[in-house]
């Protein structure tokens, strides 16, 4: 049972990144998925979530209009498309199962927004 994130990196302000999270060992298509981040020296912050069938998506106010969450249940993968990135988006990004109570976590992928 695991989640494996990828796609992080260093990007300039205003740039874009697409994070991916591949799930295994559980029934992905029945599971809400979330992205949670932790900025340096700060606590965990929920960023976005998506319903099990992809019909509903939820966002932190500060990322609305810039980030888009999606999923491909055939590939057991959830994505986070991040556009117009800002320095304050710099964080370790985790995918996790659930909408508010997160049971399973990935190892995280680092996103650094800097010029």
PDB file of C-alpha atoms in Angstrom:
ATOM      1  CA  UNK A   1       0.000   0.000   0.000  1.00  0.00           C
ATOM      2  CA  UNK A   2       1.707   3.180  -1.089  1.00  0.00           C
ATOM      3  CA  UNK A   3       1.594   6.569  -2.758  1.00  0.00           C
ATOM      4  CA  UNK A   4       4.520   7.813  -4.835  1.00  0.00           C
ATOM      5  CA  UNK A   5       4.733  11.459  -5.853  1.00  0.00           C
ATOM      6  CA  UNK A   6       6.824  12.946  -8.631  1.00  0.00           C
ATOM      7  CA  UNK A   7       7.105  16.096 -10.713  1.00  0.00           C
ATOM      8  CA  UNK A   8       8.501  18.583  -8.269  1.00  0.00           C
ATOM      9  CA  UNK A   9      11.445  20.828  -9.005  1.00  0.00           C
ATOM     10  CA  UNK A  10      12.810  24.353  -9.197  1.00  0.00           C
ATOM     11  CA  UNK A  11      10.738  26.834 -11.181  1.00  0.00           C
ATOM     12  CA  UNK A  12      10.745  30.589 -11.610  1.00  0.00           C
ATOM     13  CA  UNK A  13       7.856  32.711 -10.341  1.00  0.00           C
ATOM     14  CA  UNK A  14       5.030  32.581 -12.850  1.00  0.00           C
ATOM     15  CA  UNK A  15       6.065  29.153 -14.048  1.00  0.00           C
ATOM     16  CA  UNK A  16       4.214  25.843 -14.015  1.00  0.00           C
ATOM     17  CA  UNK A  17       4.691  22.333 -12.698  1.00  0.00           C
ATOM     18  CA  UNK A  18       2.582  19.192 -12.815  1.00  0.00           C
ATOM     19  CA  UNK A  19       2.750  16.852  -9.865  1.00  0.00           C
ATOM     20  CA  UNK A  20       1.747  13.208 -10.139  1.00  0.00           C
ATOM     21  CA  UNK A  21       0.920  10.651  -7.481  1.00  0.00           C
ATOM     22  CA  UNK A  22       0.659   6.959  -8.313  1.00  0.00           C
ATOM     23  CA  UNK A  23      -1.297   4.787  -5.906  1.00  0.00           C
ATOM     24  CA  UNK A  24      -1.065   1.070  -5.293  1.00  0.00           C
ATOM     25  CA  UNK A  25      -2.390  -1.515  -2.882  1.00  0.00           C
ATOM     26  CA  UNK A  26      -5.887  -0.145  -2.350  1.00  0.00           C
ATOM     27  CA  UNK A  27      -9.030   0.576  -4.373  1.00  0.00           C
ATOM     28  CA  UNK A  28      -8.043   3.931  -5.799  1.00  0.00           C
ATOM     29  CA  UNK A  29     -11.310   4.502  -7.665  1.00  0.00           C
ATOM     30  CA  UNK A  30     -13.227   4.408  -4.356  1.00  0.00           C
ATOM     31  CA  UNK A  31     -10.965   6.897  -2.578  1.00  0.00           C
ATOM     32  CA  UNK A  32     -11.011  10.682  -2.284  1.00  0.00           C
ATOM     33  CA  UNK A  33      -7.512  12.054  -2.763  1.00  0.00           C
ATOM     34  CA  UNK A  34      -5.838  15.209  -1.503  1.00  0.00           C
ATOM     35  CA  UNK A  35      -2.680  17.235  -1.915  1.00  0.00           C
ATOM     36  CA  UNK A  36      -1.155  18.658   1.256  1.00  0.00           C
ATOM     37  CA  UNK A  37       1.954  20.819   1.515  1.00  0.00           C
ATOM     38  CA  UNK A  38       4.446  21.885   4.135  1.00  0.00           C
ATOM     39  CA  UNK A  39       6.439  25.045   3.646  1.00  0.00           C
ATOM     40  CA  UNK A  40       9.835  25.439   5.335  1.00  0.00           C
ATOM     41  CA  UNK A  41       9.358  26.033   9.047  1.00  0.00           C
ATOM     42  CA  UNK A  42       5.564  25.813   8.845  1.00  0.00           C
ATOM     43  CA  UNK A  43       2.874  23.265   9.521  1.00  0.00           C
ATOM     44  CA  UNK A  44       0.924  21.117   7.124  1.00  0.00           C
ATOM     45  CA  UNK A  45      -1.521  22.911   4.828  1.00  0.00           C
ATOM     46  CA  UNK A  46      -4.235  21.188   2.834  1.00  0.00           C
ATOM     47  CA  UNK A  47      -4.155  22.382  -0.793  1.00  0.00           C
ATOM     48  CA  UNK A  48      -6.723  20.494  -2.848  1.00  0.00           C
ATOM     49  CA  UNK A  49      -8.910  17.409  -2.950  1.00  0.00           C
ATOM     50  CA  UNK A  50     -10.853  15.449  -5.529  1.00  0.00           C
ATOM     51  CA  UNK A  51     -13.763  13.061  -5.207  1.00  0.00           C
ATOM     52  CA  UNK A  52     -13.349   9.395  -6.041  1.00  0.00           C
ATOM     53  CA  UNK A  53     -14.951   9.753  -9.475  1.00  0.00           C
ATOM     54  CA  UNK A  54     -13.339  13.096 -10.244  1.00  0.00           C
ATOM     55  CA  UNK A  55     -16.633  14.944 -10.429  1.00  0.00           C
ATOM     56  CA  UNK A  56     -15.889  17.304  -7.528  1.00  0.00           C
ATOM     57  CA  UNK A  57     -12.744  19.268  -6.728  1.00  0.00           C
ATOM     58  CA  UNK A  58     -11.883  21.461  -3.763  1.00  0.00           C
ATOM     59  CA  UNK A  59      -9.173  24.093  -3.341  1.00  0.00           C
ATOM     60  CA  UNK A  60      -7.438  26.238  -0.780  1.00  0.00           C
ATOM     61  CA  UNK A  61      -8.473  29.828  -1.484  1.00  0.00           C
ATOM     62  CA  UNK A  62      -4.933  30.952  -2.207  1.00  0.00           C
ATOM     63  CA  UNK A  63      -4.534  28.437  -5.062  1.00  0.00           C
ATOM     64  CA  UNK A  64      -7.965  28.769  -6.675  1.00  0.00           C
ATOM     65  CA  UNK A  65      -7.653  29.681 -10.323  1.00  0.00           C
ATOM     66  CA  UNK A  66      -3.986  28.652 -10.406  1.00  0.00           C
ATOM     67  CA  UNK A  67      -3.998  24.962  -9.424  1.00  0.00           C
ATOM     68  CA  UNK A  68      -6.081  22.177 -10.939  1.00  0.00           C
ATOM     69  CA  UNK A  69      -6.475  18.736  -9.440  1.00  0.00           C
ATOM     70  CA  UNK A  70      -7.435  15.773 -11.623  1.00  0.00           C
ATOM     71  CA  UNK A  71      -7.254  12.013 -11.602  1.00  0.00           C
ATOM     72  CA  UNK A  72      -7.076   9.036 -13.931  1.00  0.00           C
ATOM     73  CA  UNK A  73      -8.615   6.030 -12.228  1.00  0.00           C
ATOM     74  CA  UNK A  74      -7.430   3.728 -14.998  1.00  0.00           C
ATOM     75  CA  UNK A  75      -3.859   4.671 -14.101  1.00  0.00           C
ATOM     76  CA  UNK A  76      -4.377   4.953 -10.331  1.00  0.00           C
ATOM     77  CA  UNK A  77      -2.941   8.450 -10.551  1.00  0.00           C
ATOM     78  CA  UNK A  78      -3.872  11.857  -9.186  1.00  0.00           C
ATOM     79  CA  UNK A  79      -2.374  15.046 -10.584  1.00  0.00           C
ATOM     80  CA  UNK A  80      -1.897  18.625  -9.478  1.00  0.00           C
ATOM     81  CA  UNK A  81      -1.336  21.125 -12.272  1.00  0.00           C
ATOM     82  CA  UNK A  82       0.190  24.241 -10.796  1.00  0.00           C
ATOM     83  CA  UNK A  83       0.307  27.434 -12.861  1.00  0.00           C
ATOM     84  CA  UNK A  84       1.334  31.002 -12.055  1.00  0.00           C
ATOM     85  CA  UNK A  85       3.502  29.736  -9.241  1.00  0.00           C
ATOM     86  CA  UNK A  86       4.541  32.112  -6.488  1.00  0.00           C
ATOM     87  CA  UNK A  87       7.376  32.022  -3.995  1.00  0.00           C
ATOM     88  CA  UNK A  88       4.856  31.261  -1.262  1.00  0.00           C
ATOM     89  CA  UNK A  89       4.005  27.996  -3.038  1.00  0.00           C
ATOM     90  CA  UNK A  90       7.455  26.683  -2.140  1.00  0.00           C
ATOM     91  CA  UNK A  91       6.886  23.554  -0.068  1.00  0.00           C
ATOM     92  CA  UNK A  92       7.121  19.811   0.149  1.00  0.00           C
ATOM     93  CA  UNK A  93       3.971  18.518  -1.515  1.00  0.00           C
ATOM     94  CA  UNK A  94       2.367  15.285  -0.371  1.00  0.00           C
ATOM     95  CA  UNK A  95      -0.516  13.342  -1.794  1.00  0.00           C
ATOM     96  CA  UNK A  96      -2.745  11.626   0.730  1.00  0.00           C
ATOM     97  CA  UNK A  97      -5.879   9.548   0.839  1.00  0.00           C
ATOM     98  CA  UNK A  98      -9.024  11.201   2.079  1.00  0.00           C
ATOM     99  CA  UNK A  99     -10.654  14.617   2.179  1.00  0.00           C
ATOM    100  CA  UNK A 100      -9.840  15.773   5.702  1.00  0.00           C
ATOM    101  CA  UNK A 101      -8.646  12.790   7.714  1.00  0.00           C
ATOM    102  CA  UNK A 102      -5.571  11.596   5.813  1.00  0.00           C
ATOM    103  CA  UNK A 103      -4.733   7.954   6.348  1.00  0.00           C
ATOM    104  CA  UNK A 104      -2.055   7.155   3.779  1.00  0.00           C
ATOM    105  CA  UNK A 105       0.685   9.596   2.742  1.00  0.00           C
ATOM    106  CA  UNK A 106       3.339   9.617   0.075  1.00  0.00           C
ATOM    107  CA  UNK A 107       6.957  10.588   0.670  1.00  0.00           C
ATOM    108  CA  UNK A 108       6.497  14.044  -0.843  1.00  0.00           C
ATOM    109  CA  UNK A 109       7.973  15.957  -3.765  1.00  0.00           C
ATOM    110  CA  UNK A 110       9.749  19.278  -3.336  1.00  0.00           C
ATOM    111  CA  UNK A 111       8.524  22.361  -5.179  1.00  0.00           C
ATOM    112  CA  UNK A 112      10.769  25.418  -5.059  1.00  0.00           C
ATOM    113  CA  UNK A 113       9.673  28.673  -6.673  1.00  0.00           C
ATOM    114  CA  UNK A 114      12.569  31.063  -6.967  1.00  0.00           C
ATOM    115  CA  UNK A 115      14.262  33.342  -9.459  1.00  0.00           C
TER     116      UNK A 115
END
